[in-house]
Amino acid sequence: MAETKADAKTGIKQANFEAILKGTGAVDNAEFLREIKPLYNVDRPSTFYSSEVYIQFLEAVRNKVYPDLSPDEAYYRIGVTGFEGYMHHTIVGRVAMAGLALMRLGNVRAAKVGDRIWKDAGMGEAESEQLTKTSVLSHYRSFLIHPGIVLGSTYETLKLLGGKNIRHILIYLPSSKLNNYDFDVIYEWD
């Protein structure tokens, strides 16, 4: 699997695994935790993981937690619940979300902060630009994770910051790297 720039330096941070496990509730399933132990050991986590391990982990969570949903819907749900797990159950997430609330960033500026968070997490390159007062065009390149995860997480961020009637247009692009996603999303809200 192709690696993003962030992966080459550090890998995928442990907090990404923790957020998804806690957000989806999979952390309470002892059988599942035994199954994924070769990928992620909850009792002895590493600081960083390879992108390959993270993709296998996400697929295991999708199959265990959302077996009856389509892949697109399952990954969207992982994005929503992963955001909740990040915000409520990781130190880094609680600090980041408190900072966003205190800074009273609008949705447009928050999208730009989100770009940096995606990059720092090792997920790929993201760049957002304001289209109107209530819309943003975000470019995601060489993204490790399925666009559904990005959409679910972004919707939750926009809701947290007061966005109403959030909608999107997802535009898939030919990927520049094998096993990565290139896509654009127009987010709009009231």
PDB file of C-alpha atoms in Angstrom:
ATOM      1  CA  MET A   1       0.000   0.000   0.000  1.00  0.00           C
ATOM      2  CA  ALA A   2       1.272   3.455  -0.836  1.00  0.00           C
ATOM      3  CA  GLU A   3       2.289   5.562   2.139  1.00  0.00           C
ATOM      4  CA  THR A   4       1.402   9.196   2.744  1.00  0.00           C
ATOM      5  CA  LYS A   5       4.073  11.730   3.664  1.00  0.00           C
ATOM      6  CA  ALA A   6       3.024  11.577   7.298  1.00  0.00           C
ATOM      7  CA  ASP A   7       3.246   7.760   7.313  1.00  0.00           C
ATOM      8  CA  ALA A   8       6.812   7.814   6.042  1.00  0.00           C
ATOM      9  CA  LYS A   9       7.864   9.879   9.068  1.00  0.00           C
ATOM     10  CA  THR A  10       5.795   8.515  11.925  1.00  0.00           C
ATOM     11  CA  GLY A  11       2.939   6.196  11.000  1.00  0.00           C
ATOM     12  CA  ILE A  12      -0.677   6.208  12.109  1.00  0.00           C
ATOM     13  CA  LYS A  13      -1.063   7.434  15.671  1.00  0.00           C
ATOM     14  CA  GLN A  14      -2.459   5.160  18.350  1.00  0.00           C
ATOM     15  CA  ALA A  15      -5.209   7.670  19.191  1.00  0.00           C
ATOM     16  CA  ASN A  16      -6.881   6.902  15.843  1.00  0.00           C
ATOM     17  CA  PHE A  17      -7.350   3.259  16.868  1.00  0.00           C
ATOM     18  CA  GLU A  18      -8.487   4.186  20.372  1.00  0.00           C
ATOM     19  CA  ALA A  19     -11.052   6.704  19.093  1.00  0.00           C
ATOM     20  CA  ILE A  20     -12.663   4.191  16.744  1.00  0.00           C
ATOM     21  CA  LEU A  21     -12.720   1.369  19.271  1.00  0.00           C
ATOM     22  CA  LYS A  22     -14.249   3.576  21.953  1.00  0.00           C
ATOM     23  CA  GLY A  23     -16.592   5.449  19.639  1.00  0.00           C
ATOM     24  CA  THR A  24     -18.045   2.305  18.072  1.00  0.00           C
ATOM     25  CA  GLY A  25     -18.206   0.479  21.400  1.00  0.00           C
ATOM     26  CA  ALA A  26     -15.993  -2.302  20.008  1.00  0.00           C
ATOM     27  CA  VAL A  27     -13.637  -1.725  22.944  1.00  0.00           C
ATOM     28  CA  ASP A  28     -16.234  -3.505  25.129  1.00  0.00           C
ATOM     29  CA  ASN A  29     -16.222  -6.666  22.976  1.00  0.00           C
ATOM     30  CA  ALA A  30     -13.539  -8.944  24.455  1.00  0.00           C
ATOM     31  CA  GLU A  31     -13.857 -11.474  21.620  1.00  0.00           C
ATOM     32  CA  PHE A  32     -13.255  -8.782  18.995  1.00  0.00           C
ATOM     33  CA  LEU A  33     -10.289  -7.380  20.937  1.00  0.00           C
ATOM     34  CA  ARG A  34      -8.728 -10.873  20.907  1.00  0.00           C
ATOM     35  CA  GLU A  35      -9.350 -11.098  17.140  1.00  0.00           C
ATOM     36  CA  ILE A  36      -7.592  -7.816  16.385  1.00  0.00           C
ATOM     37  CA  LYS A  37      -4.745  -8.310  18.872  1.00  0.00           C
ATOM     38  CA  PRO A  38      -2.252  -9.062  16.054  1.00  0.00           C
ATOM     39  CA  LEU A  39      -3.148  -5.642  14.610  1.00  0.00           C
ATOM     40  CA  TYR A  40      -3.795  -3.617  17.746  1.00  0.00           C
ATOM     41  CA  ASN A  41      -3.258  -4.744  21.331  1.00  0.00           C
ATOM     42  CA  VAL A  42      -5.426  -2.603  23.604  1.00  0.00           C
ATOM     43  CA  ASP A  43      -3.377  -3.572  26.651  1.00  0.00           C
ATOM     44  CA  ARG A  44      -0.003  -2.719  25.080  1.00  0.00           C
ATOM     45  CA  PRO A  45      -0.552  -0.243  22.257  1.00  0.00           C
ATOM     46  CA  SER A  46       2.329   1.106  20.220  1.00  0.00           C
ATOM     47  CA  THR A  47       2.651   4.815  19.606  1.00  0.00           C
ATOM     48  CA  PHE A  48       2.499   4.430  15.804  1.00  0.00           C
ATOM     49  CA  TYR A  49       1.271   1.823  13.321  1.00  0.00           C
ATOM     50  CA  SER A  50       1.738   1.247   9.608  1.00  0.00           C
ATOM     51  CA  SER A  51      -0.926   2.312   7.160  1.00  0.00           C
ATOM     52  CA  GLU A  52      -1.441  -1.348   6.196  1.00  0.00           C
ATOM     53  CA  VAL A  53      -2.269  -2.268   9.788  1.00  0.00           C
ATOM     54  CA  TYR A  54      -4.669   0.665  10.084  1.00  0.00           C
ATOM     55  CA  ILE A  55      -6.535  -0.328   6.911  1.00  0.00           C
ATOM     56  CA  GLN A  56      -6.826  -3.921   8.157  1.00  0.00           C
ATOM     57  CA  PHE A  57      -8.062  -2.608  11.505  1.00  0.00           C
ATOM     58  CA  LEU A  58     -10.733  -0.428   9.842  1.00  0.00           C
ATOM     59  CA  GLU A  59     -11.902  -3.366   7.740  1.00  0.00           C
ATOM     60  CA  ALA A  60     -12.132  -5.579  10.849  1.00  0.00           C
ATOM     61  CA  VAL A  61     -14.184  -2.904  12.653  1.00  0.00           C
ATOM     62  CA  ARG A  62     -16.449  -2.465   9.627  1.00  0.00           C
ATOM     63  CA  ASN A  63     -17.093  -6.207   9.388  1.00  0.00           C
ATOM     64  CA  LYS A  64     -17.668  -6.670  13.117  1.00  0.00           C
ATOM     65  CA  VAL A  65     -19.615  -3.548  14.061  1.00  0.00           C
ATOM     66  CA  TYR A  66     -21.550  -2.834  10.845  1.00  0.00           C
ATOM     67  CA  PRO A  67     -21.808  -6.173   8.992  1.00  0.00           C
ATOM     68  CA  ASP A  68     -25.264  -5.432   7.553  1.00  0.00           C
ATOM     69  CA  LEU A  69     -24.423  -2.015   6.092  1.00  0.00           C
ATOM     70  CA  SER A  70     -22.965  -1.275   2.681  1.00  0.00           C
ATOM     71  CA  PRO A  71     -19.255  -0.374   2.802  1.00  0.00           C
ATOM     72  CA  ASP A  72     -20.051   3.306   2.120  1.00  0.00           C
ATOM     73  CA  GLU A  73     -22.589   3.499   4.950  1.00  0.00           C
ATOM     74  CA  ALA A  74     -20.415   1.469   7.328  1.00  0.00           C
ATOM     75  CA  TYR A  75     -17.423   3.723   6.759  1.00  0.00           C
ATOM     76  CA  TYR A  76     -19.634   6.787   7.238  1.00  0.00           C
ATOM     77  CA  ARG A  77     -20.790   5.371  10.596  1.00  0.00           C
ATOM     78  CA  ILE A  78     -17.149   4.691  11.536  1.00  0.00           C
ATOM     79  CA  GLY A  79     -16.428   8.356  10.777  1.00  0.00           C
ATOM     80  CA  VAL A  80     -19.308   9.534  12.976  1.00  0.00           C
ATOM     81  CA  THR A  81     -18.544   7.232  15.885  1.00  0.00           C
ATOM     82  CA  GLY A  82     -14.787   7.657  15.488  1.00  0.00           C
ATOM     83  CA  PHE A  83     -15.262  11.412  15.819  1.00  0.00           C
ATOM     84  CA  GLU A  84     -17.294  10.876  18.988  1.00  0.00           C
ATOM     85  CA  GLY A  85     -14.628   8.535  20.348  1.00  0.00           C
ATOM     86  CA  TYR A  86     -11.889  11.016  19.485  1.00  0.00           C
ATOM     87  CA  MET A  87     -13.725  13.956  21.015  1.00  0.00           C
ATOM     88  CA  HIS A  88     -14.869  12.239  24.211  1.00  0.00           C
ATOM     89  CA  HIS A  89     -12.342   9.472  24.840  1.00  0.00           C
ATOM     90  CA  THR A  90      -8.887  10.660  23.781  1.00  0.00           C
ATOM     91  CA  ILE A  91      -6.848  13.334  25.510  1.00  0.00           C
ATOM     92  CA  VAL A  92      -5.739  14.844  22.232  1.00  0.00           C
ATOM     93  CA  GLY A  93      -9.328  14.971  20.973  1.00  0.00           C
ATOM     94  CA  ARG A  94     -10.705  16.586  24.107  1.00  0.00           C
ATOM     95  CA  VAL A  95      -8.021  19.255  23.954  1.00  0.00           C
ATOM     96  CA  ALA A  96      -8.575  19.863  20.225  1.00  0.00           C
ATOM     97  CA  MET A  97     -12.343  20.117  20.552  1.00  0.00           C
ATOM     98  CA  ALA A  98     -12.121  22.395  23.584  1.00  0.00           C
ATOM     99  CA  GLY A  99      -9.762  24.613  21.615  1.00  0.00           C
ATOM    100  CA  LEU A 100     -12.154  24.755  18.665  1.00  0.00           C
ATOM    101  CA  ALA A 101     -15.033  25.720  20.937  1.00  0.00           C
ATOM    102  CA  LEU A 102     -12.999  28.388  22.723  1.00  0.00           C
ATOM    103  CA  MET A 103     -11.670  29.907  19.512  1.00  0.00           C
ATOM    104  CA  ARG A 104     -15.201  30.144  18.142  1.00  0.00           C
ATOM    105  CA  LEU A 105     -13.998  29.208  14.716  1.00  0.00           C
ATOM    106  CA  GLY A 106     -16.611  29.340  12.049  1.00  0.00           C
ATOM    107  CA  ASN A 107     -17.209  26.278   9.917  1.00  0.00           C
ATOM    108  CA  VAL A 108     -14.898  27.570   7.182  1.00  0.00           C
ATOM    109  CA  ARG A 109     -11.926  28.114   9.492  1.00  0.00           C
ATOM    110  CA  ALA A 110     -12.686  24.840  11.249  1.00  0.00           C
ATOM    111  CA  ALA A 111     -12.444  23.040   7.897  1.00  0.00           C
ATOM    112  CA  LYS A 112      -8.957  24.450   7.483  1.00  0.00           C
ATOM    113  CA  VAL A 113      -8.013  23.279  10.992  1.00  0.00           C
ATOM    114  CA  GLY A 114      -9.443  19.886  10.035  1.00  0.00           C
ATOM    115  CA  ASP A 115      -7.098  19.796   7.049  1.00  0.00           C
ATOM    116  CA  ARG A 116      -4.145  19.952   9.407  1.00  0.00           C
ATOM    117  CA  ILE A 117      -5.623  17.313  11.721  1.00  0.00           C
ATOM    118  CA  TRP A 118      -6.058  14.861   8.815  1.00  0.00           C
ATOM    119  CA  LYS A 119      -2.473  15.448   7.709  1.00  0.00           C
ATOM    120  CA  ASP A 120      -1.069  15.166  11.244  1.00  0.00           C
ATOM    121  CA  ALA A 121      -3.017  11.929  11.725  1.00  0.00           C
ATOM    122  CA  GLY A 122      -1.215  10.474   8.706  1.00  0.00           C
ATOM    123  CA  MET A 123      -4.348  10.166   6.587  1.00  0.00           C
ATOM    124  CA  GLY A 124      -3.257  12.253   3.594  1.00  0.00           C
ATOM    125  CA  GLU A 125      -3.205  15.773   2.232  1.00  0.00           C
ATOM    126  CA  ALA A 126      -6.265  17.989   2.664  1.00  0.00           C
ATOM    127  CA  GLU A 127      -6.857  21.573   1.629  1.00  0.00           C
ATOM    128  CA  SER A 128     -10.078  23.527   2.007  1.00  0.00           C
ATOM    129  CA  GLU A 129     -11.196  26.738   0.387  1.00  0.00           C
ATOM    130  CA  GLN A 130     -14.210  28.882   1.083  1.00  0.00           C
ATOM    131  CA  LEU A 131     -16.797  29.012  -1.690  1.00  0.00           C
ATOM    132  CA  THR A 132     -19.470  31.063   0.044  1.00  0.00           C
ATOM    133  CA  LYS A 133     -20.270  32.065   3.609  1.00  0.00           C
ATOM    134  CA  THR A 134     -21.888  28.666   4.117  1.00  0.00           C
ATOM    135  CA  SER A 135     -19.891  26.359   1.878  1.00  0.00           C
ATOM    136  CA  VAL A 136     -16.403  24.943   1.564  1.00  0.00           C
ATOM    137  CA  LEU A 137     -14.650  22.951  -1.132  1.00  0.00           C
ATOM    138  CA  SER A 138     -12.230  20.447   0.385  1.00  0.00           C
ATOM    139  CA  HIS A 139      -9.605  18.619  -1.662  1.00  0.00           C
ATOM    140  CA  TYR A 140      -8.377  15.273  -0.296  1.00  0.00           C
ATOM    141  CA  ARG A 141      -5.332  13.734  -1.963  1.00  0.00           C
ATOM    142  CA  SER A 142      -3.535  10.442  -1.414  1.00  0.00           C
ATOM    143  CA  PHE A 143      -5.989   9.662   1.362  1.00  0.00           C
ATOM    144  CA  LEU A 144      -5.485   6.435   3.226  1.00  0.00           C
ATOM    145  CA  ILE A 145      -9.058   6.131   4.469  1.00  0.00           C
ATOM    146  CA  HIS A 146     -12.373   5.682   2.695  1.00  0.00           C
ATOM    147  CA  PRO A 147     -14.185   8.967   1.929  1.00  0.00           C
ATOM    148  CA  GLY A 148     -17.126   7.824   4.066  1.00  0.00           C
ATOM    149  CA  ILE A 149     -14.989   8.119   7.196  1.00  0.00           C
ATOM    150  CA  VAL A 150     -14.051  11.676   6.235  1.00  0.00           C
ATOM    151  CA  LEU A 151     -17.699  12.583   5.540  1.00  0.00           C
ATOM    152  CA  GLY A 152     -18.958  11.168   8.842  1.00  0.00           C
ATOM    153  CA  SER A 153     -16.280  12.920  10.852  1.00  0.00           C
ATOM    154  CA  THR A 154     -16.719  16.224   9.012  1.00  0.00           C
ATOM    155  CA  TYR A 155     -20.499  16.193   9.459  1.00  0.00           C
ATOM    156  CA  GLU A 156     -20.019  15.774  13.194  1.00  0.00           C
ATOM    157  CA  THR A 157     -17.516  18.628  13.297  1.00  0.00           C
ATOM    158  CA  LEU A 158     -19.839  20.938  11.369  1.00  0.00           C
ATOM    159  CA  LYS A 159     -22.748  20.022  13.664  1.00  0.00           C
ATOM    160  CA  LEU A 160     -20.600  20.658  16.740  1.00  0.00           C
ATOM    161  CA  LEU A 161     -19.819  24.129  15.398  1.00  0.00           C
ATOM    162  CA  GLY A 162     -23.462  24.954  14.764  1.00  0.00           C
ATOM    163  CA  GLY A 163     -23.972  23.926  11.140  1.00  0.00           C
ATOM    164  CA  LYS A 164     -27.576  23.058  10.279  1.00  0.00           C
ATOM    165  CA  ASN A 165     -28.947  21.127   7.307  1.00  0.00           C
ATOM    166  CA  ILE A 166     -25.489  19.944   6.338  1.00  0.00           C
ATOM    167  CA  ARG A 167     -25.151  18.418   2.890  1.00  0.00           C
ATOM    168  CA  HIS A 168     -22.332  17.472   0.572  1.00  0.00           C
ATOM    169  CA  ILE A 169     -21.343  16.658  -2.966  1.00  0.00           C
ATOM    170  CA  LEU A 170     -18.648  13.982  -3.189  1.00  0.00           C
ATOM    171  CA  ILE A 171     -16.517  13.908  -6.324  1.00  0.00           C
ATOM    172  CA  TYR A 172     -14.253  10.876  -6.753  1.00  0.00           C
ATOM    173  CA  LEU A 173     -11.082  11.513  -8.737  1.00  0.00           C
ATOM    174  CA  PRO A 174      -8.624   9.082 -10.286  1.00  0.00           C
ATOM    175  CA  SER A 175      -6.159   8.230  -7.542  1.00  0.00           C
ATOM    176  CA  SER A 176      -2.563   9.301  -7.945  1.00  0.00           C
ATOM    177  CA  LYS A 177      -1.379   6.415  -5.736  1.00  0.00           C
ATOM    178  CA  LEU A 178      -2.319   2.768  -5.570  1.00  0.00           C
ATOM    179  CA  ASN A 179      -4.759   1.961  -2.725  1.00  0.00           C
ATOM    180  CA  ASN A 180      -5.315   5.612  -1.826  1.00  0.00           C
ATOM    181  CA  TYR A 181      -8.302   7.864  -2.458  1.00  0.00           C
ATOM    182  CA  ASP A 182      -8.322  11.206  -4.240  1.00  0.00           C
ATOM    183  CA  PHE A 183     -11.591  13.119  -3.928  1.00  0.00           C
ATOM    184  CA  ASP A 184     -13.169  16.527  -3.509  1.00  0.00           C
ATOM    185  CA  VAL A 185     -16.133  17.359  -1.317  1.00  0.00           C
ATOM    186  CA  ILE A 186     -18.304  20.447  -1.355  1.00  0.00           C
ATOM    187  CA  TYR A 187     -19.817  20.922   2.103  1.00  0.00           C
ATOM    188  CA  GLU A 188     -22.809  23.237   2.468  1.00  0.00           C
ATOM    189  CA  TRP A 189     -24.831  24.173   5.542  1.00  0.00           C
ATOM    190  CA  ASP A 190     -27.384  26.653   6.822  1.00  0.00           C
TER     191      ASP A 190
END
